[in-house]
Coordinates of C-alpha atoms and ligand atoms in Angstrom, one line a residue:
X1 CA 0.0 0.0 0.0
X2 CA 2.4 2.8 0.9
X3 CA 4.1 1.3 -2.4
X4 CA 1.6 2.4 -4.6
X5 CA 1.2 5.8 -3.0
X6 CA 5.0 6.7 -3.2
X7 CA 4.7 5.3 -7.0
X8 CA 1.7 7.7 -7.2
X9 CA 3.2 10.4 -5.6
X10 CA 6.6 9.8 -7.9
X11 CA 4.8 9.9 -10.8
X12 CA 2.2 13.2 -9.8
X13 CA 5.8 14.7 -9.1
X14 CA 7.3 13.9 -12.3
X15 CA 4.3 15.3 -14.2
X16 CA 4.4 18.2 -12.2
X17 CA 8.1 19.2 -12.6
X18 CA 7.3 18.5 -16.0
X19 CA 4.4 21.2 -17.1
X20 CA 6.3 23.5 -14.6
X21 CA 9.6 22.8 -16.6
X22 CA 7.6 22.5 -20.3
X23 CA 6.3 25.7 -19.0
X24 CA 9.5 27.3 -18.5
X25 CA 10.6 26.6 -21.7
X26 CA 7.5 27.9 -23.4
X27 CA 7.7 31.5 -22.0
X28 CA 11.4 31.3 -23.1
X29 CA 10.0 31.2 -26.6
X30 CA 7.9 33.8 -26.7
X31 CA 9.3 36.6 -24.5
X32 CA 12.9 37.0 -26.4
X33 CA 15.2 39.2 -24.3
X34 CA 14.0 42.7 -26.0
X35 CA 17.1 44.7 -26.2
X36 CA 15.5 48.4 -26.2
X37 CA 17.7 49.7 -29.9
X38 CA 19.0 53.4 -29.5
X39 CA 17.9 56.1 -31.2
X40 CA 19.9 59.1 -32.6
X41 CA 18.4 62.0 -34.6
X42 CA 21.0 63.8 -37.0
X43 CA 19.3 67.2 -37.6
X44 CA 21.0 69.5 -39.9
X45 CA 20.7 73.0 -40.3
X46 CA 19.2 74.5 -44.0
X47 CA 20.8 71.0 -45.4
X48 CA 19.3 70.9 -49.2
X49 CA 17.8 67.4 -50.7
X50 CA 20.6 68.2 -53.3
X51 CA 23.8 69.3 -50.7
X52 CA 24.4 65.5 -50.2
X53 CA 26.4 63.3 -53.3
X54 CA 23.9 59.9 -52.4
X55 CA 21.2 62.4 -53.5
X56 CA 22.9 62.8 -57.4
X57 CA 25.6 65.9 -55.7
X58 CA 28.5 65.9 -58.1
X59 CA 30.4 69.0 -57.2
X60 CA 30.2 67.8 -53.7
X61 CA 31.0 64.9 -52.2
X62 CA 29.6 63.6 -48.1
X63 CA 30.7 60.1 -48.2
X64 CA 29.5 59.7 -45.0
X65 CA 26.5 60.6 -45.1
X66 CA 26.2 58.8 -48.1
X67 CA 26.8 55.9 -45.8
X68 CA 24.1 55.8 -44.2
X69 CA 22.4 56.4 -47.2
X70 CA 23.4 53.8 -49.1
X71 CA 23.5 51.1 -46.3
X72 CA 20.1 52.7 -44.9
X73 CA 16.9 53.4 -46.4
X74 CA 17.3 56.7 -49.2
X75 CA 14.4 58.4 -48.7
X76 CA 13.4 60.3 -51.9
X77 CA 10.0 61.8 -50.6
X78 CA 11.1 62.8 -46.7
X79 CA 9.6 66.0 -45.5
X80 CA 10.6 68.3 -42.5
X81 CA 7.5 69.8 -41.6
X82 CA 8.6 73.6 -42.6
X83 CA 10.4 75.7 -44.7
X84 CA 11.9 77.0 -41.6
X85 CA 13.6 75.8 -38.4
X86 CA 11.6 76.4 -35.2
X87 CA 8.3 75.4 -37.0
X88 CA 10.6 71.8 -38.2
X89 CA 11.7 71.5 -34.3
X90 CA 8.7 71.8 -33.0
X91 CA 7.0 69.7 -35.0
X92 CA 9.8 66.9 -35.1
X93 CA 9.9 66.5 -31.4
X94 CA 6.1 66.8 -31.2
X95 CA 4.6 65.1 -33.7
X96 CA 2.1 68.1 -33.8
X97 CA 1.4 70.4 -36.9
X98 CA 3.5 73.2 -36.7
X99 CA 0.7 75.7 -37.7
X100 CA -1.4 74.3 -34.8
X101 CA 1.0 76.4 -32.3
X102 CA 0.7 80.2 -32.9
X103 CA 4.2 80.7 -31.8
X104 CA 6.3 78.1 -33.9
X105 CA 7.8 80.7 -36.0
X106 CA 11.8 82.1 -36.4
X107 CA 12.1 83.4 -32.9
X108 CA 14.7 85.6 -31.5
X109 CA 17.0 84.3 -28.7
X110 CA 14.9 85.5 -26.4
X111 CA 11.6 84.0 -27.1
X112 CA 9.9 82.2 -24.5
X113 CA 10.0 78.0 -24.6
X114 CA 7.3 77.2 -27.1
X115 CA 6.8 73.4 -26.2
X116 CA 3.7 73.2 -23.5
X117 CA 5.7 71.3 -20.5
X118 CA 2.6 69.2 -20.6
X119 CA 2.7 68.3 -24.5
X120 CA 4.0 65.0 -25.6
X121 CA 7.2 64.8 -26.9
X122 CA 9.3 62.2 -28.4
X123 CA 11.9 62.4 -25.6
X124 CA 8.7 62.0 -23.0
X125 CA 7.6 59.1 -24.9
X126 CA 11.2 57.2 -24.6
X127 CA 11.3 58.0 -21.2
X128 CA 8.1 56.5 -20.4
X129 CA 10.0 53.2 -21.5
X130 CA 13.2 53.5 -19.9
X131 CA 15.5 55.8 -22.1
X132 CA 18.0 58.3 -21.7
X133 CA 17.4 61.3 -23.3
X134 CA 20.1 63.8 -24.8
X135 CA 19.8 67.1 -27.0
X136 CA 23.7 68.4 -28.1
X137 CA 23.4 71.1 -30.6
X138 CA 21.2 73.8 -31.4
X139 CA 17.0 74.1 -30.0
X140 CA 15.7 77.4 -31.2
X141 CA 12.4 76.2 -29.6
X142 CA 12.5 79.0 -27.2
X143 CA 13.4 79.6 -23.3
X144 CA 12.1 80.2 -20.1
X145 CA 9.1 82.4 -19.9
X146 CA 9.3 86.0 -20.0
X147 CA 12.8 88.0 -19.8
X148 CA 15.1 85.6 -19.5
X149 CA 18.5 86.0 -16.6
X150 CA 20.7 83.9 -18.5
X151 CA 23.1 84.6 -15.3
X152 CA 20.8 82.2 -13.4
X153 CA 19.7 78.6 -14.2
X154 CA 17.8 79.0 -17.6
X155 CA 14.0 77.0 -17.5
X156 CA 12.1 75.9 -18.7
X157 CA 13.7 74.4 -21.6
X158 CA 14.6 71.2 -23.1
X159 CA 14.9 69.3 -19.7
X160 CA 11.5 70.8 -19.0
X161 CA 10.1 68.5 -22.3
X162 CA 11.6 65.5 -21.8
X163 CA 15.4 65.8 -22.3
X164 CA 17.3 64.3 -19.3
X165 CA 20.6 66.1 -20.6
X166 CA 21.1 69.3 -22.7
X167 CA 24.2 71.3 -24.4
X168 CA 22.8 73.6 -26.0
X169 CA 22.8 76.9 -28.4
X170 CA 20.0 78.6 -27.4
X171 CA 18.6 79.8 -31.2
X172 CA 20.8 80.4 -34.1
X173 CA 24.7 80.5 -34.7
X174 CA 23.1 84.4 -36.1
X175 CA 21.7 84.9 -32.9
X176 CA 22.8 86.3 -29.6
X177 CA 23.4 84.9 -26.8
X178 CA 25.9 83.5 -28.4
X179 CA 27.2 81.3 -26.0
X180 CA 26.6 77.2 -24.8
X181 CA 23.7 76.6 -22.4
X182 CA 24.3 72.8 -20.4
X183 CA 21.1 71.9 -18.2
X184 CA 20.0 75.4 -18.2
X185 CA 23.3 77.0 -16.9
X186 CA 25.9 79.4 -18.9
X187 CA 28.8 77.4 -20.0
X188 CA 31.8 79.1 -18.6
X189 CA 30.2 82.3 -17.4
X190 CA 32.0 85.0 -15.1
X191 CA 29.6 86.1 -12.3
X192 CA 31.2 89.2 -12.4
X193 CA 30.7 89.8 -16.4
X194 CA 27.3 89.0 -16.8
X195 CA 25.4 88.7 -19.7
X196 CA 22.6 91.0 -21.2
X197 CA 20.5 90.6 -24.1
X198 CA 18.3 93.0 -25.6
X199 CA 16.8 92.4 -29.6
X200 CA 15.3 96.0 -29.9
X201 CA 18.3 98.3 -28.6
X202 CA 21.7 98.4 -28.1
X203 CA 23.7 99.0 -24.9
X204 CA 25.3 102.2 -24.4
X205 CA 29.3 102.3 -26.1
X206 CA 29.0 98.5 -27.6
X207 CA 29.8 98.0 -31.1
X208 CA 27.8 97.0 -33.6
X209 CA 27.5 95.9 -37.5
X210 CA 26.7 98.9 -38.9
X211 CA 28.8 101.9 -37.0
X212 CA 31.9 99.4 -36.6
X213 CA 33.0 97.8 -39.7
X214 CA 36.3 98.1 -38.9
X215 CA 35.8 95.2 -36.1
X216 CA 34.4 92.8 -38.8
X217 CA 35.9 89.8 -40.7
X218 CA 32.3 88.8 -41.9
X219 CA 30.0 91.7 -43.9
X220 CA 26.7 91.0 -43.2
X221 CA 24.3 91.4 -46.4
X222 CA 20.9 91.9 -45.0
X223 CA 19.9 91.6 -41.4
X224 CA 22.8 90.5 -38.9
X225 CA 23.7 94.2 -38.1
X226 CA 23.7 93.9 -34.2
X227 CA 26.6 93.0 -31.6
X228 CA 29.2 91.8 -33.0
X229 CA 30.8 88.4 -32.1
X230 CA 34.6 87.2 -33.1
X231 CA 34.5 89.6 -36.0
X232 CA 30.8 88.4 -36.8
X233 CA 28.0 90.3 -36.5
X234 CA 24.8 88.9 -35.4
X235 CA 21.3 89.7 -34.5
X236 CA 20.8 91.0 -31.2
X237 CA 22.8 92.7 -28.9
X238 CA 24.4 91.1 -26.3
X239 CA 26.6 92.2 -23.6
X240 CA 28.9 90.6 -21.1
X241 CA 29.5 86.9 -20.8
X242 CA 33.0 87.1 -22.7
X243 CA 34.5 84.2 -20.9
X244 CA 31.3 82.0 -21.7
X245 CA 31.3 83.3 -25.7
X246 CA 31.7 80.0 -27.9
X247 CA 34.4 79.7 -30.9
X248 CA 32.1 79.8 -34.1
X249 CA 35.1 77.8 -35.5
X250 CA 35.2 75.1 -33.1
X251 CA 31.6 74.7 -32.5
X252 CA 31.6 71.5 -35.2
X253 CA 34.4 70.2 -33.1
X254 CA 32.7 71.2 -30.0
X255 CA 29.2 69.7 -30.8
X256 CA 30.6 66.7 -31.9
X257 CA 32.7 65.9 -28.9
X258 CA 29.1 66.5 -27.0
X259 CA 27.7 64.1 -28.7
X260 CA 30.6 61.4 -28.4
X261 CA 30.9 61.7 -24.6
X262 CA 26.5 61.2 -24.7
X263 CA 26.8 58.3 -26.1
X264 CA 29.8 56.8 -24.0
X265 CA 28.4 57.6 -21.1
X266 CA 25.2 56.3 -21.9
X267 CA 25.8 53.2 -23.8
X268 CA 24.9 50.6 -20.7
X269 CA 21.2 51.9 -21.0
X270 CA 18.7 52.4 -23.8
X271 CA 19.5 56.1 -25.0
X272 CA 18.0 58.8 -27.2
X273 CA 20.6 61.7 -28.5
X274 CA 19.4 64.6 -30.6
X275 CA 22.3 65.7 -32.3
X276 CA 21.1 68.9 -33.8
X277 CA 24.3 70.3 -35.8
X278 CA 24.3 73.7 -37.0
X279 CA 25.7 73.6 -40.4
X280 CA 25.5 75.0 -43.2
X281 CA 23.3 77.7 -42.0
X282 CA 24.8 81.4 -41.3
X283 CA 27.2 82.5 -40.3
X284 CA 29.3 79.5 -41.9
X285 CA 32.7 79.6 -39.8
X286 CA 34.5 75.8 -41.2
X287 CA 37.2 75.0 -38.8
X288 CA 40.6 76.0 -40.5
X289 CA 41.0 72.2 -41.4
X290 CA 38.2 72.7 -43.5
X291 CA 39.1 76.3 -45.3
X292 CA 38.9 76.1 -48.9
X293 CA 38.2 72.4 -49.6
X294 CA 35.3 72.5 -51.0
X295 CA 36.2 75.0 -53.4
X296 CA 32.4 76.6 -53.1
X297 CA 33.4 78.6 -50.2
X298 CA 32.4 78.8 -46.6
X299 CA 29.1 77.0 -47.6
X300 CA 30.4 74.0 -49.5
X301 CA 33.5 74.2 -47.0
X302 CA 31.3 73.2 -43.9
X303 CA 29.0 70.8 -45.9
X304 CA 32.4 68.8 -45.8
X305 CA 32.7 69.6 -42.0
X306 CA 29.3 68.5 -41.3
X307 CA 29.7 65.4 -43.4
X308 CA 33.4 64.7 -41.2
X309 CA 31.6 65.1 -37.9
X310 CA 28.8 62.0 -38.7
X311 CA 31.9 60.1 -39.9
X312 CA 33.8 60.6 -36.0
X313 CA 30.3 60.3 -34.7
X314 CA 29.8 56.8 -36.6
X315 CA 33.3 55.7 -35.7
X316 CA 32.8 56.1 -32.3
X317 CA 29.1 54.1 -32.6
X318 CA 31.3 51.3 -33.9
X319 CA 33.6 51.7 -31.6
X320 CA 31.5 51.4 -28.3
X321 CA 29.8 48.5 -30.2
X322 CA 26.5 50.6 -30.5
X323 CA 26.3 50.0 -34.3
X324 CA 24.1 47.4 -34.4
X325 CA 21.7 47.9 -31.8
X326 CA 20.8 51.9 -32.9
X327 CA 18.3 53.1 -35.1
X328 CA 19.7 56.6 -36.9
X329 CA 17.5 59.1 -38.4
X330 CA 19.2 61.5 -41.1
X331 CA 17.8 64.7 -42.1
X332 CA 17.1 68.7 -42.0
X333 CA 15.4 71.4 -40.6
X334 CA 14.4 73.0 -44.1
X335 CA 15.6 73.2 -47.7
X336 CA 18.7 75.4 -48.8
X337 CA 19.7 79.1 -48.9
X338 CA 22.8 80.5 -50.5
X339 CA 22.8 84.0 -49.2
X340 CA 21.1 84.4 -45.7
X341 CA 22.8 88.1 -44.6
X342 CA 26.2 87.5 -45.4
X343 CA 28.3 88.1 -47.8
X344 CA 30.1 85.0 -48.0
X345 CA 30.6 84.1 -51.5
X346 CA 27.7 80.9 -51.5
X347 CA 26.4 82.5 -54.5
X348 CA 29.4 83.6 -56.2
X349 CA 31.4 80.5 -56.1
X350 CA 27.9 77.9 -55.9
X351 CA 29.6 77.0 -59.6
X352 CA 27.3 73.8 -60.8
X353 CA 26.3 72.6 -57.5
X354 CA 22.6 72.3 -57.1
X355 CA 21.8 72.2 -53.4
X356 CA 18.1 71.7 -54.1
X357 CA 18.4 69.0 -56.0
X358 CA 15.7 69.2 -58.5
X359 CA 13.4 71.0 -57.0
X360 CA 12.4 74.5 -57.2
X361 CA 12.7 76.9 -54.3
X362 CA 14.8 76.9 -51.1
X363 CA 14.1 78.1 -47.8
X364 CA 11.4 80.0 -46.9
X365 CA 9.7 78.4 -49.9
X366 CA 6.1 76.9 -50.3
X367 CA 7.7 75.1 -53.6
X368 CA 9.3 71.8 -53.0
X369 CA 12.6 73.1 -51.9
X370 CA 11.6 74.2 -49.0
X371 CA 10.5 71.2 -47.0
X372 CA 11.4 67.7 -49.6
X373 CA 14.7 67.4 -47.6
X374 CA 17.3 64.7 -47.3
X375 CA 15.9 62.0 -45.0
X376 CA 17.6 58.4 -44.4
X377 CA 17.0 55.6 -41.8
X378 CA 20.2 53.8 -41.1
X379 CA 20.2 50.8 -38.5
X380 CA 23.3 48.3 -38.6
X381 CA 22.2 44.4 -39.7
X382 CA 18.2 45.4 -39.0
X383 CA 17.9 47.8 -42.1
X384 CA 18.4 46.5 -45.2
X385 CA 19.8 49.3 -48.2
X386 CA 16.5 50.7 -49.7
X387 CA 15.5 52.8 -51.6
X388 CA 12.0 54.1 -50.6
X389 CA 10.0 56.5 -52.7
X390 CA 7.0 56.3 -49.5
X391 CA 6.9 60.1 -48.9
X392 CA 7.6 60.4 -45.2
X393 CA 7.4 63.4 -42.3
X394 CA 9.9 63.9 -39.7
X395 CA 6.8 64.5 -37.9
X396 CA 5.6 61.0 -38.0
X397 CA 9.2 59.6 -36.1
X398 CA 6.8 60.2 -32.7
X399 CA 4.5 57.6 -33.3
X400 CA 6.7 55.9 -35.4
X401 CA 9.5 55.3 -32.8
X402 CA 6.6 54.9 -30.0
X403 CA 5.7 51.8 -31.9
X404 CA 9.2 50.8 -32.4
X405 CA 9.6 50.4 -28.3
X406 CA 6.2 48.9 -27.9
X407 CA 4.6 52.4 -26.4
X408 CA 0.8 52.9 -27.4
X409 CA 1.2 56.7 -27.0
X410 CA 0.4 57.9 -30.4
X411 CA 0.0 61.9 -31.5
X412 CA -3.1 62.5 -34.3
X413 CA -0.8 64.0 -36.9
X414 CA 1.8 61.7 -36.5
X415 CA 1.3 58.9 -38.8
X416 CA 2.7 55.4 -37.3
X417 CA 5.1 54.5 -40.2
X418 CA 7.5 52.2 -38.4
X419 CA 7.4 49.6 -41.3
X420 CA 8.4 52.4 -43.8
X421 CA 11.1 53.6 -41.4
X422 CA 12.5 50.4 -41.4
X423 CA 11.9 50.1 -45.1
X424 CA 10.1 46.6 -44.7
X425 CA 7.0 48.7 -46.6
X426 CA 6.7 51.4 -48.8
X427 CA 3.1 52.7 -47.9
X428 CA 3.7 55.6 -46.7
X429 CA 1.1 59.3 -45.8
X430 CA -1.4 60.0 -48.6
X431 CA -1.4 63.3 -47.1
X432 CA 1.0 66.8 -45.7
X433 CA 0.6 69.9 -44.9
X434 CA 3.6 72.0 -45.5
X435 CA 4.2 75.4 -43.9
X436 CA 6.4 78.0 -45.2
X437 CA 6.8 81.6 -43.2
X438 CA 3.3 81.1 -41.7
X439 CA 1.4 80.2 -45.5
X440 CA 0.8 76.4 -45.7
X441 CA 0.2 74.3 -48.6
X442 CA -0.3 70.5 -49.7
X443 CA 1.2 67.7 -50.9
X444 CA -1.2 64.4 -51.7
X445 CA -0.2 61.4 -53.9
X446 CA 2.0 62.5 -56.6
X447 CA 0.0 66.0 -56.5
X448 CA 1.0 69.2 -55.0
X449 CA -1.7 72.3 -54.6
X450 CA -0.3 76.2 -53.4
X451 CA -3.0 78.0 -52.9
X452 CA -3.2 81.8 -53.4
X453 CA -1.0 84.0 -51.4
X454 CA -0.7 87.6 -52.1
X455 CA 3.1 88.8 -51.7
X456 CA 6.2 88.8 -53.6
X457 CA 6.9 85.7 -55.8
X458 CA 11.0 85.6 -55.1
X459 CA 12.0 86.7 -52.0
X460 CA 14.8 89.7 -53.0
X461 CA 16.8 89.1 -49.5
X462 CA 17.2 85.8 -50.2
X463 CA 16.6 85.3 -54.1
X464 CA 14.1 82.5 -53.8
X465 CA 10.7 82.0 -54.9
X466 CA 8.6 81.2 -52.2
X467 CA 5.9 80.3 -53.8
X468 CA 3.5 83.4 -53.7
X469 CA 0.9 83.6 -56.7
X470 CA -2.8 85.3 -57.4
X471 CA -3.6 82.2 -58.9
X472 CA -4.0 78.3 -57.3
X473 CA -1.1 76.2 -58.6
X474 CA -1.0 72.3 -59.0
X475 CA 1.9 70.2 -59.7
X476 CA 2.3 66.8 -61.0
X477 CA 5.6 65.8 -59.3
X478 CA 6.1 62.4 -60.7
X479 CA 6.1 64.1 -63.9
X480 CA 7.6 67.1 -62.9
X481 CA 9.2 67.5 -59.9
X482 CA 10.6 71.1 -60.6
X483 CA 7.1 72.1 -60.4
X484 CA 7.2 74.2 -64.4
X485 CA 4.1 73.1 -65.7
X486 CA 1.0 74.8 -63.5
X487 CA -2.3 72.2 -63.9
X488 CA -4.6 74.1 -61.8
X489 CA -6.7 75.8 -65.1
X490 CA -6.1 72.4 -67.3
X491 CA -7.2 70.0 -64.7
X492 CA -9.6 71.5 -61.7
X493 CA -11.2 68.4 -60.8
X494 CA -8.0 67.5 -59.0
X495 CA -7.2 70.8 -58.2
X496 CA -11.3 70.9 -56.1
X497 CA -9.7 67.4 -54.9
X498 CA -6.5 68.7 -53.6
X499 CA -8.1 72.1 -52.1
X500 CA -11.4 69.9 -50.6
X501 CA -9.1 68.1 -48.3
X502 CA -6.3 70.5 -47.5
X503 CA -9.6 71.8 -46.0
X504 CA -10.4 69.0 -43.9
X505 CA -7.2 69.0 -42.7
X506 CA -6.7 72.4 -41.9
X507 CA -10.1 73.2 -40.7
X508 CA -10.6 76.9 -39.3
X509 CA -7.1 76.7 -37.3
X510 CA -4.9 79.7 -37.7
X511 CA -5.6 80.1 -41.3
X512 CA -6.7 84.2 -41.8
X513 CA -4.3 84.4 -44.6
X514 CA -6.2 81.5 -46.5
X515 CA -9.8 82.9 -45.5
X516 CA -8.8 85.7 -47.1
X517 CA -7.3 84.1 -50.0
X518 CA -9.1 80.5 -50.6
X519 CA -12.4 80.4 -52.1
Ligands
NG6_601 C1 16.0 85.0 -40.6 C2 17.5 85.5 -40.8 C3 18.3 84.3 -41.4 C4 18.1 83.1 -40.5 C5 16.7 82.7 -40.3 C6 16.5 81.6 -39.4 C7 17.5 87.9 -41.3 C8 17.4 88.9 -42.3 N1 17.5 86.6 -41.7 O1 15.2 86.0 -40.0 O2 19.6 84.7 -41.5 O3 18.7 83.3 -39.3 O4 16.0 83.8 -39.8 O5 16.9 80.4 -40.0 O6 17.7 88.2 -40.1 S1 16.3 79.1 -39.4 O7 17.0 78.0 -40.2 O8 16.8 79.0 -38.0 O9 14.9 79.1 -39.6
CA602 CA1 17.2 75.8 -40.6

């Protein structure tokens, strides 16, 4: 008898370890160790879809970029959300419509922060999941709120929005302060020399562009007539803060090195790093190394710098062992401008080079130009080279990259495109919304509709069109993507399609000028 009930109790045992073991094995299967990837945005600065040699440059050559290009997906239809930068930014780390936020235009260095501390933002999102964040580079999304003492710990700002670590340039390299902001503090300031800024007025006895050209080494064309900064000058006035002033010149090498020691000191845990460089926007000021080697000038020269500071970015990557387990994004704020205020010969030695590609317009620009920038996807062993004519927004990376690390947060305009990103589909928006200088327009299928806008149709300052006309325009860009031939008169049923649901879209928000103008 007690036998048969040890045999029984063996044998319940044995069945017991075994479900509990086949169990075991079974949840093995289907949870895989989920190693969070990194992600890295590389956000250039009035880079044009034509400034890069893996988009057809010949005059020019970015090998690394081209790089990622050509081991990444090549995206021949990415959009940055504007023809301008703050308007790009915000919408980029939103996923929001940058016309849906009265205040995402050009601001001065002393605008207030422009991101709602309670709006989502793609730093937020990561965190929510475990990430680091980092932004090295330049924000131009505004700071603090209301007269700013940039002697005193600046917020909020980006570590009010999610960023766990910021190195920052406030606005522009045109724009005062012109000096590095880490966590909301002055790099390098003097107590005793602190800093003032003021955009309407000078101080009393300061120089500036326009009584002092004597103290230049840089003429400024339009604009930029302010303080002056190493030899430059800029727009605002600013005074004090000399110790805390950055090197225009080193700020490649300087940003760069930012981003390196992020990524070292972060590579034990899933990370996000904005690396927001600020070439080739104004003033350009190429390290020495750089001088001369493009043989366009300052603009071409720190193409070539931008293009070596990815390369010493990628090599470290490799050399932490990050490659393969980080997803990097590619792209720019908004399309290309030769002269932007200064006179420093992007114009007169541009030679052949076609920095938009073939598109027509530049910054600033409603036309193609403005906002059909480079954009590439580049992940090590996951992404496989592509190709990808799937027209893409940097505003969709928020939901995009929330599916990517299994969050369900998800922003309206932000289309989930994850498979596209990766390049596993090409199915990408229908539909986008373009802004330019506060005018939108609209891009669906191969079709592009500007509506009326009263105003000049090139822009003297900056000798682009911008896409102004009395009359509706409609462009095939499949068959013309230099946008020549106008449909609007020869085929108004897609023209009625095209303005019918730009409507929808845009509803009644912020769009006087249309109400005026649309019909
Ligand atoms: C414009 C500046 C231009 C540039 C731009 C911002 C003048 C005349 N022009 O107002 O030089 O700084 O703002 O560029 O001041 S962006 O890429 O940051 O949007
Ligand atoms: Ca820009």
């Amino acid at each position: 008898m007690k036998k048969t009930r040890l045999k029984l109790f063996t044998a319940v045992l044995t069945i017991f370890i075994c479900i509990l073991s086949c169990k075991d094995s079974d949840a093995q299967k289907s949870i895989p160790t989920i190693k969070k990837p990194n992600i890295i945005i590389i956000y250039t600065d009035d880079l044009g879809y034509g400034d890069i040699s893996a988009n057809g440059a010949t005059e020019i050559k970015t090998p690394n970029i081209d790089v990622l290009a050509n081991e990444g997906v090549r995206f021949t239809n990415g959009y940055a959300s504007s023809a301008t930068c703050t308007p790009s930014r915000y919408a980029l780390l939103t996923g929001v419509y940058p016309w849906k936020n009265k205040s995402a235009k050009i601001l001065p260095g002393t605008a207030s922060l422009i991101i709602d501390t309670t709006q989502m933002t793609i730093p937020k999102m990561l965190k929510t999941k475990g990430y680091h964040t980092g932004i090295v580079g330049k924000w131009h999304l505004g700071l603090g709120s209301g007269n700013v003492n940039w002697n005193k710990t600046v917020s909020p700002g980006p570590n009010e929005v999610g960023f766990d670590y910021s190195y920052i340039m406030a606005a522009t390299q045109d724009r005062v302060p012109t000096v590095y902001i880490e966590n909301g503090d002055v790099v390098g300031l003097d107590p005793n020399d602190p800093i003032e800024i003021d955009y309407k007025k000078n101080f009393e006895g300061q120089p500036n562009g326009i009584d002092n050209p004597e103290l230049l080494s840089m003429k400024w064309h339009h604009g930029h007539n302010s303080s002056i900064v190493n030899g430059i000058p800029r727009i605002g006035f600013m005074k004090g803060g000399e110790s805390a002033k950055w090197s225009d010149v080193d700020m490649a090498d300087h940003f760069l090195k930012g981003a390196q020691d992020y990524v070292k000191q972060h590579k034990n845990e899933p990370f996000f790093l904005y690396y927001a460089l600020q070439q080739p926007h104004v003033p350009r000021t190429p390290h020495p190394r750089f001088v001369g080697k493009s043989g366009m000038g300052p603009r071409g020269d720190v193409i070539l710098e931008a293009d070596w500071v990815i390369g010493e970015f990628m090599k470290t990557l490799e050399s932490e062992g990050l490659l393969e387990n980080t997803l990097i994004v590619f792209s720019s704020d908004n399309g290309p401008v030769l002269n932007d205020g200064y006179y420093d010969d992007a114009v007169e030695k541009l030679g052949n080079h076609t920095p938009a590609g073939p598109f027509r317009g530049g910054k600033y620009s409603l036309f193609e130009a403005g906002t059909h920038v480079p954009f590439i996807t580049y992940w090590k062993g996951r992404i496989q080279p592509t190709v990808s004519d799937a027209m893409v927004c940097q505003m969709d990376l928020l939901s995009s990259l929330a599916k990517l690390i299994d969050s369900d947060i998800r922003e309206n305009d932000s289309e989930e495109l994850l498979e596209v990103f990766l390049g596993e589909s090409f199915l990408g928006r229908d539909e986008l919304v373009i802004e330019a200088t506060s005018r939108t327009a609209f891009r669906k299928g191969d079709w592009a509709m500007i509506p009326p806008y009263n105003g000049p149709a090139v822009s003297k300052q900056v000798n682009i069109e911008i896409g102004n006309s009395k009359e509706y325009q409609l462009y095939n860009l499949k068959e013309d993507a230099g946008q020549q031939h106008n449909l609007a008169t020869t085929n108004p049923e897609k023209l009625a399609e095209l303005v019918a649901a730009f409507k929808a879209i845009k509803g009644n928000i912020n769009t006087k000028i249309e109400q005026i103008e649309l019909h």
